[in-house]
CSV table of C-alpha atoms in Angstrom, one decimal:
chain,number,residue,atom,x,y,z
B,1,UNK,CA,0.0,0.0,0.0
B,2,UNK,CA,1.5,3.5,-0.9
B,3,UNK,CA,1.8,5.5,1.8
B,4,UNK,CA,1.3,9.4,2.0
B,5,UNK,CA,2.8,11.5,-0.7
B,6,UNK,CA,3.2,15.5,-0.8
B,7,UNK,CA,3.7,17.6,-3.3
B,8,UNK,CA,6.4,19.5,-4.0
B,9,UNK,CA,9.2,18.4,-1.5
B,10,UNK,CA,11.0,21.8,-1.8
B,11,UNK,CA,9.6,25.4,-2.5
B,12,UNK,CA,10.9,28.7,-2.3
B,13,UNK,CA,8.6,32.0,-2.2
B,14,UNK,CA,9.1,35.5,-2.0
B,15,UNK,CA,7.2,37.2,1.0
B,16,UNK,CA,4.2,38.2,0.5
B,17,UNK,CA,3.3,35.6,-2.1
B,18,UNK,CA,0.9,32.6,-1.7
B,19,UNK,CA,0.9,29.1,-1.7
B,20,UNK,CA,-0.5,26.0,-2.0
B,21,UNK,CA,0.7,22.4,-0.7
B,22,UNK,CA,-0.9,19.1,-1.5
B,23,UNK,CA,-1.4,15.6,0.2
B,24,UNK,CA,-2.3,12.2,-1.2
B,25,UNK,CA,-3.4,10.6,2.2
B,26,UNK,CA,-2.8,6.3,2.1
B,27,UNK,CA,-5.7,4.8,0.4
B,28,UNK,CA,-8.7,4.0,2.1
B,29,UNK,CA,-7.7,7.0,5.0
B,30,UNK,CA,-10.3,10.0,4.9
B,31,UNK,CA,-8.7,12.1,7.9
B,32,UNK,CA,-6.1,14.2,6.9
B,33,UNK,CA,-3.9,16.2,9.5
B,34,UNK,CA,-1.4,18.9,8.8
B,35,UNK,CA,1.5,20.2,10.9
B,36,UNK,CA,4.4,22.9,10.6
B,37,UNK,CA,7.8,21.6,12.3
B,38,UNK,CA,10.1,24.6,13.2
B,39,UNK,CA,13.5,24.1,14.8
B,40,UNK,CA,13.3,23.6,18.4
B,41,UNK,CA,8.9,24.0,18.8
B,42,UNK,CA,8.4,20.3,17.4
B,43,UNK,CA,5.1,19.7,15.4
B,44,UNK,CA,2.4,22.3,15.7
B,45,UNK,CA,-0.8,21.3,14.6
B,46,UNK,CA,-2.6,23.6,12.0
B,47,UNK,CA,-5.9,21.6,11.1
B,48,UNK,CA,-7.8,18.2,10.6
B,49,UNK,CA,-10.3,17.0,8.1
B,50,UNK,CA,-12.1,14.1,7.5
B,51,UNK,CA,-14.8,13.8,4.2
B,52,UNK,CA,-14.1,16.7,3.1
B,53,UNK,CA,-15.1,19.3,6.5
B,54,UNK,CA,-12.5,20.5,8.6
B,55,UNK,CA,-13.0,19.0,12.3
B,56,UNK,CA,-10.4,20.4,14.5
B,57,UNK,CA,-8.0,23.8,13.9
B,58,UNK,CA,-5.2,24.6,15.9
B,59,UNK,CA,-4.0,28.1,16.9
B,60,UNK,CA,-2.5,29.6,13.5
B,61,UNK,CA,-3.7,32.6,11.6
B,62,UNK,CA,-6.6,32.8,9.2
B,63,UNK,CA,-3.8,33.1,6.3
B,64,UNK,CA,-3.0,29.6,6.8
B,65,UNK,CA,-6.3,27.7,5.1
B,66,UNK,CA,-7.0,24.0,3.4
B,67,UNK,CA,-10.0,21.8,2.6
B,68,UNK,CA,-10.2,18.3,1.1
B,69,UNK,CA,-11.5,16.6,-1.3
B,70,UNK,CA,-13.8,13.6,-2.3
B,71,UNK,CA,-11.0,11.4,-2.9
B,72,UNK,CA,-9.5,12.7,0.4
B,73,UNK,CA,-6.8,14.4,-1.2
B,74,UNK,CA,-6.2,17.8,1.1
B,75,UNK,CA,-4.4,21.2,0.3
B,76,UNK,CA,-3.1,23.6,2.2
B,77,UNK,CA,-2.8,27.2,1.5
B,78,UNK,CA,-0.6,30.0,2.9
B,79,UNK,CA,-1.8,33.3,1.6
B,80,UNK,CA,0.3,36.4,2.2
B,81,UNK,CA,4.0,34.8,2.7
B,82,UNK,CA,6.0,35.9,6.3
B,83,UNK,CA,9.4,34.8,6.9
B,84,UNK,CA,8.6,33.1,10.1
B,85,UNK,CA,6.5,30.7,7.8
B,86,UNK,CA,9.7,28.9,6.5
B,87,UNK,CA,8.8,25.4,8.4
B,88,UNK,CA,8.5,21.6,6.9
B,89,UNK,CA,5.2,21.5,6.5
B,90,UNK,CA,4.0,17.5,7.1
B,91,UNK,CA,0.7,16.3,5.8
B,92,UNK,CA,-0.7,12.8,8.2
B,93,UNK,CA,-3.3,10.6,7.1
B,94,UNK,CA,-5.1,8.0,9.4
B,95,UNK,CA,-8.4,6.0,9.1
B,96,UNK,CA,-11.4,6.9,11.6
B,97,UNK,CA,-10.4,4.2,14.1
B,98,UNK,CA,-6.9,5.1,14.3
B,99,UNK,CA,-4.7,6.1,17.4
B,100,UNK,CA,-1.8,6.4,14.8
B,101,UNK,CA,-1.2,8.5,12.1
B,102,UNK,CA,0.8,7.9,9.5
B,103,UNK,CA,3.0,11.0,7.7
B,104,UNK,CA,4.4,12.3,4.6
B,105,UNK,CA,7.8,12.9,4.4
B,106,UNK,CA,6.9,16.7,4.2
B,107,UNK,CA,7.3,20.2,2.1
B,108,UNK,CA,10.0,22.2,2.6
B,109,UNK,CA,9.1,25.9,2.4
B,110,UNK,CA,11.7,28.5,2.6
B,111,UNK,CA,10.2,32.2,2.3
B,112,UNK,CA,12.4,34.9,0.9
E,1,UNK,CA,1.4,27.1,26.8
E,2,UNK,CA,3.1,23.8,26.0
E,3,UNK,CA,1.2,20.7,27.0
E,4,UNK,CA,4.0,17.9,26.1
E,5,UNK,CA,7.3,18.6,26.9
E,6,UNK,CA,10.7,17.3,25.9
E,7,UNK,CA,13.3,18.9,28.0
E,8,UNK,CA,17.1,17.2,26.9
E,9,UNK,CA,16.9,18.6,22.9
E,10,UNK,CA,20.2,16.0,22.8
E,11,UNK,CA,20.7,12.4,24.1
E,12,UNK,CA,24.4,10.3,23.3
E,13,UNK,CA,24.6,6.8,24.2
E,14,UNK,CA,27.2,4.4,23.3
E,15,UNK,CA,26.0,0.9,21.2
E,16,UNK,CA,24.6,-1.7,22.8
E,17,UNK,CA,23.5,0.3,26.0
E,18,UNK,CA,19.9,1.4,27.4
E,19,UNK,CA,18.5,4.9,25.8
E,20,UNK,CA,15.6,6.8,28.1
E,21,UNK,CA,14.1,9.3,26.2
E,22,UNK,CA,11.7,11.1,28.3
E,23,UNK,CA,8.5,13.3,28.1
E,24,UNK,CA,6.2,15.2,30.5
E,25,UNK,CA,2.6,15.7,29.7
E,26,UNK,CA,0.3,18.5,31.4
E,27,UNK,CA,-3.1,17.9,30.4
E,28,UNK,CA,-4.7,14.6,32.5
E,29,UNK,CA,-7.5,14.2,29.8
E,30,UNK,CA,-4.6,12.5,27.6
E,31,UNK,CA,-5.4,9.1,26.7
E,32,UNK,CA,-3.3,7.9,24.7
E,33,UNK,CA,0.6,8.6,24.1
E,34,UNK,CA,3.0,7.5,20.9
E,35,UNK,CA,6.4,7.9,20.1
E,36,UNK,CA,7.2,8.4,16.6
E,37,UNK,CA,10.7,8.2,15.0
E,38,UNK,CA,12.3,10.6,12.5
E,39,UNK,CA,15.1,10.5,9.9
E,40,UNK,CA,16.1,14.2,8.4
E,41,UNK,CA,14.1,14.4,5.2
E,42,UNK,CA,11.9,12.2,5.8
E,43,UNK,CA,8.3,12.2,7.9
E,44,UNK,CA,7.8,10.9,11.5
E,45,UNK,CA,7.0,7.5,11.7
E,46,UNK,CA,5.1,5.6,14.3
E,47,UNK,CA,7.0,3.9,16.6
E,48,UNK,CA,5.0,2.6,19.6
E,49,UNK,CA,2.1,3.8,21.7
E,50,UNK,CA,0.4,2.7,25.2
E,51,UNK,CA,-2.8,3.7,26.1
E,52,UNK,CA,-3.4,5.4,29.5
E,53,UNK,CA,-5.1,2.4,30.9
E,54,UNK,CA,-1.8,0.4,30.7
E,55,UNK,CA,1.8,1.2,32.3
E,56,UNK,CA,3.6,-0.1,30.4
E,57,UNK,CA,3.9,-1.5,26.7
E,58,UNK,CA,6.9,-3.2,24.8
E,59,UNK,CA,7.5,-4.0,21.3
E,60,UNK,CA,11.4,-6.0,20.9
E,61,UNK,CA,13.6,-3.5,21.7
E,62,UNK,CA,11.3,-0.9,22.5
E,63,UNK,CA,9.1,-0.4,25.5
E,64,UNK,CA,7.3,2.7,26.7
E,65,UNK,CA,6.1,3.3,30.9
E,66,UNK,CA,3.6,6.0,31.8
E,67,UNK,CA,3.3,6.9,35.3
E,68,UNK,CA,0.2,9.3,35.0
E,69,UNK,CA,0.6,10.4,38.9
E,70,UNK,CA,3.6,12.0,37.3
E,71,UNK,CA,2.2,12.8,34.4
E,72,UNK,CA,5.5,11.2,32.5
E,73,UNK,CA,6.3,8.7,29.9
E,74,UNK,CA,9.5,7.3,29.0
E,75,UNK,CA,11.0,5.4,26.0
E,76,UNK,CA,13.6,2.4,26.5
E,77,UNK,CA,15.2,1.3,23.7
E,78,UNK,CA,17.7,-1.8,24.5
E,79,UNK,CA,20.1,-2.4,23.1
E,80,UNK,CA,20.2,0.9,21.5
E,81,UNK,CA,22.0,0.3,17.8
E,82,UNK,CA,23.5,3.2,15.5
E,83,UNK,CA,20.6,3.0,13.0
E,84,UNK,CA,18.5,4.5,16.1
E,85,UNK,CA,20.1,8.2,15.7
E,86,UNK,CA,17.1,9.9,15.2
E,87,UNK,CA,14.7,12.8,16.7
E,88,UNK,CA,12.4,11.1,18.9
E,89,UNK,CA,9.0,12.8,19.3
E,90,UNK,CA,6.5,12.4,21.9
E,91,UNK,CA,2.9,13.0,21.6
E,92,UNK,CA,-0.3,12.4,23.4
E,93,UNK,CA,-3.8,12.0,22.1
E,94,UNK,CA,-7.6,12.8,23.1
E,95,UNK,CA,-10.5,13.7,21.4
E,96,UNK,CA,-11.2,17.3,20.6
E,97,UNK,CA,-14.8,18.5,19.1
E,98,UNK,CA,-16.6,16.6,16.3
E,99,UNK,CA,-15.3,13.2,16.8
E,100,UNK,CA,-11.8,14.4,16.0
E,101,UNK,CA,-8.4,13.0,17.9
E,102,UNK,CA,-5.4,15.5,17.9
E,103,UNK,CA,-2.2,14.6,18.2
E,104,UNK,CA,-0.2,17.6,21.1
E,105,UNK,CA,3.5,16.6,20.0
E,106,UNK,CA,6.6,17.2,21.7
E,107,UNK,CA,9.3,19.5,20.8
E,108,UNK,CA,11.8,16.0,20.1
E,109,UNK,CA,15.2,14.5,21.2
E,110,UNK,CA,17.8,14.0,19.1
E,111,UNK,CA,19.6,10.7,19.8
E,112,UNK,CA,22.9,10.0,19.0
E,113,UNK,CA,23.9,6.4,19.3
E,114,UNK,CA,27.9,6.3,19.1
E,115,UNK,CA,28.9,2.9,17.7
């Protein structure tokens, strides 16, 4: 079974700009959870969906956005670029049972 | 306001001996911790979990205690191996509105096993 892809690995953006991530959760998973990881804060949750409505957000600004869709595929979008947004930005899919979730190995976003 | 807390960033331990990695937790409606694994470039992966009903759960070299008077967990790996220098995150579990489970992770350790 594949397991959870993101897309692209590595991104550079000017500040100020926008944009957008993307996560193939594993097949059959429908919650999709993202997280930024900054040195020394560990992972910080940012939000949570499962078919396609966002359950649980965590405390980030409204610039930071996503949604899914039907085939669970999520994006995430950054509007408005700050250098304190550079982070690996991690996508985690799990199914509705799950204690465990199961990452992505991440995008790399380095704002300019 | 950081509910999980790793406090040693750095951990070295020569081959073939015991590794504690350690992690305090805050919030007693926790019910359920994991310790996830993680290579640079790559994402965490799941390592082991216990549920906080139990006090204790191994998996071959791995076994994790929670004391939840102390509101602390710990990781034993033995016999720790090179291959197992890696940031070691904690994080604990409970449900949140609409059904959801979030995961409240830890800011990591880096072990360094020294061969």
């Amino acid at each position: 079974k594949a397991g959870v892809t993101q897309t692209p690995r590595y991104l550079i953006k000017t500040r100020g700009q926008q944009v957008t991530l993307s996560c193939s959760p594993i097949s059959g998973h429908r919650s999709v959870s993202w997280y930024q990881q900054t040195p020394g804060q560990g992972l910080q949750f940012l939000f949570e969906y499962f078919s396609e409505t966002q359950r649980n957000k965590g405390n980030f600004p409204g610039r930071f956005s996503g949604r899914q869709f039907s085939n669970s595929r999520s994006e995430m979008n950054v509007s408005t670029l700050e250098l304190g947004d550079s982070a690996l930005y991690l996508c985690a899919s799990s199914t509705a049972l799950d204690y465990e979730q199961y990452f992505g190995p991440g995008t790399r976003l380095t704002v300019t | 306001d950081q509910q999980v807390k790793q406090n040693s960033p750095s951990l070295s331990v020569q081959e073939g001996r015991i590794s504690i990695l350690n992690c305090d937790y805050t919030n007693s409606m926790f019910d359920y911790f994991l310790w996830y694994k993680k290579y640079p470039a790559e994402g965490p992966t799941f390592l082991i979990s216990i549920s906080s009903i139990k006090d204790k759960n191994e998996d071959g070299r791995f076994t994790v205690f929670l004391n939840k008077s102390a509101k602390h967990l710990s990781l034993h790996i033995v016999p720790s191996q090179p291959g197992d220098s890696a940031v070691y995150f904690c994080a604990a579990s409970l449900f949140s509105s609409g059904s959801a489970r979030q995961l409240t992770f830890g800011s990591g350790t880096q072990l360094t096993v020294l061969p």
